[in-house]
Short mmCIF file of C-alpha atoms in Angstrom, two decimals:
data_model
loop_
_atom_site.label_atom_id
_atom_site.label_comp_id
_atom_site.label_asym_id
_atom_site.label_seq_id
_atom_site.Cartn_x
_atom_site.Cartn_y
_atom_site.Cartn_z
CA UNK A 8 -84.86 225.13 0.14
CA UNK A 9 -81.31 226.18 1.08
CA UNK A 10 -79.94 224.85 4.36
CA UNK A 11 -79.24 227.19 7.29
CA UNK A 12 -75.44 227.55 6.69
CA UNK A 13 -76.00 228.53 3.05
CA UNK A 14 -78.42 231.25 4.09
CA UNK A 15 -75.49 232.91 5.87
CA UNK A 16 -73.80 233.56 2.52
CA UNK A 17 -73.77 237.28 1.70
CA UNK A 18 -73.85 239.11 -1.60
CA UNK A 19 -70.54 240.72 -0.67
CA UNK A 20 -68.89 237.30 -0.37
CA UNK A 21 -70.28 236.30 -3.74
CA UNK A 22 -68.95 239.53 -5.29
CA UNK A 23 -65.53 238.83 -3.78
CA UNK A 24 -65.51 235.31 -5.21
CA UNK A 25 -66.56 236.51 -8.68
CA UNK A 26 -63.87 239.21 -8.82
CA UNK A 27 -61.19 236.86 -7.48
CA UNK A 28 -61.85 234.30 -10.21
CA UNK A 29 -61.90 237.03 -12.85
CA UNK A 30 -58.56 238.46 -11.70
CA UNK A 31 -56.99 235.07 -10.94
CA UNK A 32 -54.87 236.58 -8.17
CA UNK A 33 -55.60 237.57 -4.57
CA UNK A 34 -53.53 240.75 -4.69
CA UNK A 35 -55.09 242.12 -7.88
CA UNK A 36 -58.59 241.19 -6.74
CA UNK A 37 -58.06 242.85 -3.34
CA UNK A 38 -56.87 246.07 -4.97
CA UNK A 39 -59.86 246.10 -7.32
CA UNK A 40 -62.22 245.54 -4.38
CA UNK A 41 -60.41 248.14 -2.25
CA UNK A 42 -59.88 245.70 0.64
CA UNK A 43 -56.84 244.01 2.14
CA UNK A 44 -55.62 240.69 0.82
CA UNK A 45 -56.15 238.95 4.21
CA UNK A 46 -59.74 240.22 4.31
CA UNK A 47 -60.38 238.75 0.85
CA UNK A 48 -58.73 235.45 1.80
CA UNK A 49 -60.85 235.22 4.95
CA UNK A 50 -64.06 235.92 2.99
CA UNK A 51 -63.32 233.07 0.57
CA UNK A 52 -62.47 230.71 3.45
CA UNK A 53 -65.79 231.61 5.11
CA UNK A 54 -67.62 230.81 1.87
CA UNK A 55 -65.91 227.44 1.63
CA UNK A 56 -66.71 226.70 5.27
CA UNK A 57 -70.40 227.54 4.76
CA UNK A 58 -70.53 225.40 1.61
CA UNK A 59 -68.55 222.58 3.15
CA UNK A 60 -66.21 222.22 0.19
CA UNK A 61 -63.23 223.85 -1.53
CA UNK A 62 -63.99 226.29 -4.33
CA UNK A 63 -60.41 226.98 -5.40
CA UNK A 64 -57.09 225.20 -5.45
CA UNK A 65 -54.28 227.61 -4.60
CA UNK A 66 -50.68 227.53 -5.75
CA UNK A 67 -47.88 230.07 -5.75
CA UNK A 68 -48.58 231.29 -9.25
CA UNK A 69 -52.26 230.71 -9.96
CA UNK A 70 -55.73 229.83 -8.76
CA UNK A 71 -57.88 227.11 -10.27
CA UNK A 72 -61.56 226.41 -9.76
CA UNK A 73 -62.55 223.03 -8.42
CA UNK A 74 -65.45 221.33 -10.26
CA UNK A 75 -67.80 222.48 -7.49
CA UNK A 76 -66.27 225.95 -7.65
CA UNK A 77 -67.07 226.19 -11.36
CA UNK A 78 -70.71 225.35 -10.70
CA UNK A 79 -70.89 227.86 -7.83
CA UNK A 80 -69.25 230.53 -10.02
CA UNK A 81 -71.91 230.23 -12.72
CA UNK A 82 -74.66 230.89 -10.20
CA UNK A 83 -72.60 233.54 -8.42
CA UNK A 84 -72.05 235.51 -11.63
CA UNK A 85 -75.77 235.40 -12.36
CA UNK A 86 -76.67 236.71 -8.89
CA UNK A 87 -74.00 239.42 -8.94
CA UNK A 88 -74.97 240.56 -12.46
CA UNK A 89 -78.66 240.51 -11.60
CA UNK A 90 -78.02 242.59 -8.48
CA UNK A 91 -75.94 245.17 -10.38
CA UNK A 92 -78.53 245.41 -13.14
CA UNK A 93 -81.34 245.72 -10.60
CA UNK A 94 -79.53 248.62 -8.90
CA UNK A 95 -79.12 250.38 -12.25
CA UNK A 96 -82.80 249.79 -12.96
CA UNK A 97 -83.78 251.31 -9.62
CA UNK A 98 -81.50 254.29 -10.23
CA UNK A 99 -82.95 254.82 -13.71
CA UNK A 100 -86.52 254.54 -12.42
CA UNK A 101 -85.88 257.06 -9.64
CA UNK A 102 -83.98 259.54 -11.82
CA UNK A 103 -86.11 259.29 -14.97
CA UNK A 104 -89.44 258.26 -13.52
CA UNK A 105 -89.82 255.29 -15.86
CA UNK A 106 -89.18 251.56 -15.97
CA UNK A 107 -86.10 250.20 -17.73
CA UNK A 108 -86.08 247.06 -19.90
CA UNK A 109 -83.08 245.49 -21.64
CA UNK A 110 -83.80 243.70 -24.91
CA UNK A 111 -81.37 241.74 -27.07
CA UNK A 112 -82.11 241.14 -30.76
CA UNK A 113 -80.37 239.52 -33.69
CA UNK A 114 -79.67 242.18 -36.36
CA UNK A 115 -81.71 240.44 -39.05
CA UNK A 116 -84.88 240.66 -36.93
CA UNK A 117 -84.26 244.17 -35.56
CA UNK A 118 -86.58 246.05 -37.93
CA UNK A 119 -89.53 243.81 -37.12
CA UNK A 120 -88.87 243.73 -33.40
CA UNK A 121 -88.31 247.46 -33.03
CA UNK A 122 -91.46 248.26 -35.00
CA UNK A 123 -93.45 246.07 -32.60
CA UNK A 124 -91.73 247.62 -29.58
CA UNK A 125 -92.66 251.09 -30.87
CA UNK A 126 -96.31 250.05 -30.90
CA UNK A 127 -95.91 248.85 -27.33
CA UNK A 128 -94.40 252.15 -26.20
CA UNK A 129 -97.10 254.22 -27.90
CA UNK A 130 -99.99 252.29 -26.43
CA UNK A 131 -101.37 252.37 -22.92
CA UNK A 132 -99.52 255.45 -21.69
CA UNK A 133 -96.52 253.39 -20.54
CA UNK A 134 -93.48 255.10 -19.06
CA UNK A 135 -90.85 252.63 -20.25
CA UNK A 136 -87.33 253.01 -21.59
CA UNK A 137 -85.87 250.16 -23.66
CA UNK A 138 -82.13 249.56 -23.92
CA UNK A 139 -81.31 247.68 -27.14
CA UNK A 140 -78.41 245.32 -27.71
CA UNK A 141 -77.81 243.64 -31.07
CA UNK A 142 -75.52 240.62 -31.28
CA UNK A 143 -75.40 237.04 -32.62
CA UNK A 144 -77.82 234.62 -31.01
CA UNK A 145 -75.14 232.76 -29.05
CA UNK A 146 -73.99 236.01 -27.40
CA UNK A 147 -77.55 237.10 -26.63
CA UNK A 148 -78.47 233.82 -24.97
CA UNK A 149 -75.30 233.89 -22.86
CA UNK A 150 -76.07 237.44 -21.72
CA UNK A 151 -79.64 236.44 -20.97
CA UNK A 152 -78.44 233.60 -18.74
CA UNK A 153 -76.00 236.00 -17.08
CA UNK A 154 -78.75 238.46 -16.14
CA UNK A 155 -77.62 241.31 -18.43
CA UNK A 156 -80.81 241.10 -20.54
CA UNK A 157 -84.49 240.78 -19.68
CA UNK A 158 -85.32 239.03 -22.96
CA UNK A 159 -83.80 238.20 -26.32
CA UNK A 160 -85.12 237.61 -29.82
CA UNK A 161 -82.76 235.00 -31.20
CA UNK A 162 -82.48 232.38 -33.93
CA UNK A 163 -81.95 228.79 -32.83
CA UNK A 164 -81.70 225.32 -34.31
CA UNK A 165 -81.91 223.46 -30.97
CA UNK A 166 -83.72 224.48 -27.75
CA UNK A 167 -81.26 226.27 -25.44
CA UNK A 168 -81.07 224.86 -21.93
CA UNK A 169 -82.23 226.82 -18.92
CA UNK A 170 -84.36 229.32 -20.83
CA UNK A 171 -88.02 229.69 -21.68
CA UNK A 172 -88.42 229.99 -25.46
CA UNK A 173 -91.57 231.03 -27.33
CA UNK A 174 -91.63 230.35 -31.08
CA UNK A 175 -92.36 233.56 -33.00
CA UNK A 176 -91.92 232.58 -36.64
CA UNK A 177 -89.75 230.52 -38.97
CA UNK A 178 -87.08 232.06 -41.17
CA UNK A 179 -86.30 229.93 -44.25
CA UNK A 180 -83.05 229.90 -46.20
CA UNK A 181 -83.09 231.67 -49.57
CA UNK A 182 -80.71 231.87 -52.49
CA UNK A 183 -79.39 235.22 -53.73
CA UNK A 184 -78.27 235.26 -57.39
CA UNK A 185 -77.32 237.81 -60.01
CA UNK A 186 -80.18 238.92 -62.23
CA UNK A 187 -78.42 237.53 -65.31
CA UNK A 188 -77.94 234.10 -63.70
CA UNK A 189 -79.83 231.18 -65.27
CA UNK A 190 -81.74 230.52 -62.04
CA UNK A 191 -82.98 234.11 -61.70
CA UNK A 192 -85.92 233.66 -64.10
CA UNK A 193 -87.56 230.99 -61.93
CA UNK A 194 -90.13 231.60 -59.19
CA UNK A 195 -88.08 229.47 -56.82
CA UNK A 196 -85.23 226.99 -56.89
CA UNK A 197 -84.01 223.80 -55.24
CA UNK A 198 -80.82 222.54 -53.65
CA UNK A 199 -80.35 220.16 -56.54
CA UNK A 200 -80.51 223.04 -59.04
CA UNK A 201 -77.56 224.72 -57.33
CA UNK A 202 -75.44 221.85 -58.61
CA UNK A 203 -71.71 222.35 -58.31
CA UNK A 204 -71.81 226.14 -58.07
CA UNK A 205 -69.94 227.73 -55.24
CA UNK A 206 -71.92 229.22 -52.36
CA UNK A 207 -71.18 232.02 -49.92
CA UNK A 208 -72.74 231.93 -46.45
CA UNK A 209 -72.26 233.34 -42.97
CA UNK A 210 -69.47 231.72 -40.98
CA UNK A 211 -71.22 231.94 -37.62
CA UNK A 212 -74.70 231.84 -36.12
CA UNK A 213 -77.16 229.23 -37.33
CA UNK A 214 -75.87 228.98 -40.91
CA UNK A 215 -73.30 226.19 -40.44
CA UNK A 216 -75.90 223.99 -38.72
CA UNK A 217 -78.53 224.76 -41.35
CA UNK A 218 -76.60 224.83 -44.59
CA UNK A 219 -73.92 222.18 -44.19
CA UNK A 220 -76.22 219.11 -43.95
CA UNK A 221 -78.12 220.11 -47.09
CA UNK A 222 -74.89 220.72 -48.99
CA UNK A 223 -73.65 217.30 -47.96
CA UNK A 224 -76.92 215.64 -49.00
CA UNK A 225 -76.68 216.99 -52.54
CA UNK A 226 -72.92 216.52 -52.86
CA UNK A 227 -72.38 220.14 -53.73
CA UNK A 228 -69.09 221.35 -55.10
CA UNK A 229 -66.35 223.62 -53.78
CA UNK A 230 -66.13 224.55 -50.13
CA UNK A 231 -68.25 227.70 -49.74
CA UNK A 232 -66.89 231.14 -48.97
CA UNK A 233 -67.65 232.03 -45.36
CA UNK A 234 -68.13 235.68 -44.45
CA UNK A 235 -69.23 237.75 -41.46
CA UNK A 236 -71.31 240.50 -43.08
CA UNK A 237 -74.16 240.63 -45.57
CA UNK A 238 -72.49 243.32 -47.71
CA UNK A 239 -69.52 241.00 -48.30
CA UNK A 240 -71.91 238.20 -49.24
CA UNK A 241 -73.77 240.44 -51.71
CA UNK A 242 -70.47 241.66 -53.20
CA UNK A 243 -69.36 238.10 -53.94
CA UNK A 244 -72.71 237.40 -55.61
CA UNK A 245 -72.61 240.62 -57.68
CA UNK A 246 -69.10 239.79 -58.89
CA UNK A 247 -70.24 236.37 -60.08
CA UNK A 248 -67.95 234.46 -57.73
CA UNK A 249 -70.69 232.68 -55.75
CA UNK A 250 -74.39 232.25 -55.05
CA UNK A 251 -75.55 233.63 -51.71
CA UNK A 252 -77.16 231.37 -49.12
CA UNK A 253 -78.76 233.18 -46.18
CA UNK A 254 -81.87 233.41 -43.99
CA UNK A 255 -84.68 235.37 -45.64
CA UNK A 256 -84.84 237.99 -42.87
CA UNK A 257 -81.48 239.37 -44.01
CA UNK A 258 -82.87 240.14 -47.45
CA UNK A 259 -85.85 242.21 -46.22
CA UNK A 260 -83.88 245.44 -46.67
CA UNK A 261 -82.11 244.40 -49.88
CA UNK A 262 -82.74 246.97 -52.63
CA UNK A 263 -80.37 245.98 -55.40
CA UNK A 264 -81.53 245.72 -59.04
CA UNK A 265 -78.58 243.44 -59.81
CA UNK A 266 -79.68 240.74 -57.35
CA UNK A 267 -82.68 238.39 -57.12
CA UNK A 268 -83.84 236.52 -54.02
CA UNK A 269 -85.26 233.05 -54.63
CA UNK A 270 -87.12 230.75 -52.20
CA UNK A 271 -85.01 227.62 -51.74
CA UNK A 272 -87.08 224.44 -51.68
CA UNK A 273 -86.71 220.67 -51.71
CA UNK A 274 -85.94 220.65 -48.86
CA UNK A 275 -87.16 223.89 -47.31
CA UNK A 276 -84.79 224.59 -44.42
CA UNK A 277 -85.73 227.06 -41.69
CA UNK A 278 -84.34 228.48 -38.50
CA UNK A 279 -86.57 229.16 -35.50
CA UNK A 280 -86.81 232.75 -34.34
CA UNK A 281 -87.78 232.72 -30.67
CA UNK A 282 -88.45 235.07 -27.80
CA UNK A 283 -86.27 233.82 -24.95
CA UNK A 284 -86.23 234.77 -21.28
CA UNK A 285 -85.28 233.27 -17.95
CA UNK A 286 -87.96 231.19 -16.23
CA UNK A 287 -89.33 232.58 -12.99
CA UNK A 288 -90.27 236.09 -11.95
CA UNK A 289 -89.30 239.08 -14.09
CA UNK A 290 -87.32 242.00 -12.68
CA UNK A 291 -90.14 244.44 -13.38
CA UNK A 292 -93.73 244.63 -14.57
CA UNK A 293 -92.76 246.47 -17.77
CA UNK A 294 -90.62 243.51 -18.90
CA UNK A 295 -93.54 241.15 -18.30
CA UNK A 296 -95.87 243.37 -20.32
CA UNK A 297 -93.40 243.71 -23.21
CA UNK A 298 -92.88 239.95 -23.37
CA UNK A 299 -96.64 239.39 -23.49
CA UNK A 300 -96.99 242.01 -26.25
CA UNK A 301 -94.16 240.63 -28.39
CA UNK A 302 -95.45 237.07 -28.01
CA UNK A 303 -98.71 238.19 -29.58
CA UNK A 304 -97.51 240.80 -32.06
CA UNK A 305 -94.37 239.35 -33.66
CA UNK A 306 -95.91 236.17 -35.14
CA UNK A 307 -98.54 238.36 -36.83
CA UNK A 308 -95.87 240.73 -38.14
CA UNK A 309 -93.96 237.75 -39.45
CA UNK A 310 -96.88 236.53 -41.53
CA UNK A 311 -97.39 239.95 -43.08
CA UNK A 312 -93.70 240.27 -43.88
CA UNK A 313 -93.65 236.87 -45.61
CA UNK A 314 -96.42 237.89 -48.00
CA UNK A 315 -94.79 241.23 -48.78
CA UNK A 316 -91.46 239.66 -49.57
CA UNK A 317 -93.10 237.17 -51.90
CA UNK A 318 -95.09 239.89 -53.68
CA UNK A 319 -92.06 242.16 -54.00
CA UNK A 320 -89.99 239.34 -55.43
CA UNK A 321 -92.67 238.57 -58.04
CA UNK A 322 -92.83 242.22 -59.16
CA UNK A 323 -89.04 242.50 -59.43
CA UNK A 324 -88.90 239.46 -61.72
CA UNK A 325 -91.44 241.04 -64.00
#
């Protein structure tokens, strides 16, 4: 439990501290906050007095956080963001008469997640509005920690600290090849079969952590092309310049007669797709209900999707 002096800290002081660090200058921060510079300086001094330690080191030209100040800032930003988001939620609820939930999702899982969310919205007569945000997993988890999201569906290789994560399903790596490639006639392929051929894979997200160790194990050839978007990856495969290495979820919407998707085995390498949220109480009941629904529904949807992909791939090879 916080001591008595700490309980005297106000949200306004925390907002002042957050803006000051963001601006890096008392004058600019004071103008943004529409207060005088002495008033801002006094508010920060009061914070430091209540905490019993310096938060900032001041010089003529710049401000720097002390180590304690950096720790305080992380928690301050969370509280300030959570307060701002809560106010917007209240405003939305009052104006629209419905709850408001913010959900982050990696693009490759968006079709599956949004289909499940649609079932949630249609059932039980719920008055809920969902705000969607798609981004890479690292961005989503950072926004979740910062209070901008209620939950996130993300892909991970290691458990992220400070968050509750529920495993939904596994997303294995697959190989995308041209239909006239020698490997295309097989039901599946292996890392060894790739040999010295050049690969193309995503430069960010989970791919470096997933693909690089396997490449090193099998002493594979040229440094792979690294791209940001699936269309660029498919274009390199179509042109015969590389074989595509990617998580299977990305290929669920691939409808290209020139390309074949092959399960990649020996070893089978997977990323974990999880439902992540902050531990502790939710901002609203609707967020709690949606989390409970997605925890139950998405693993089932994942199993169905795996079978469909396999069946579709078999028909295309025939």
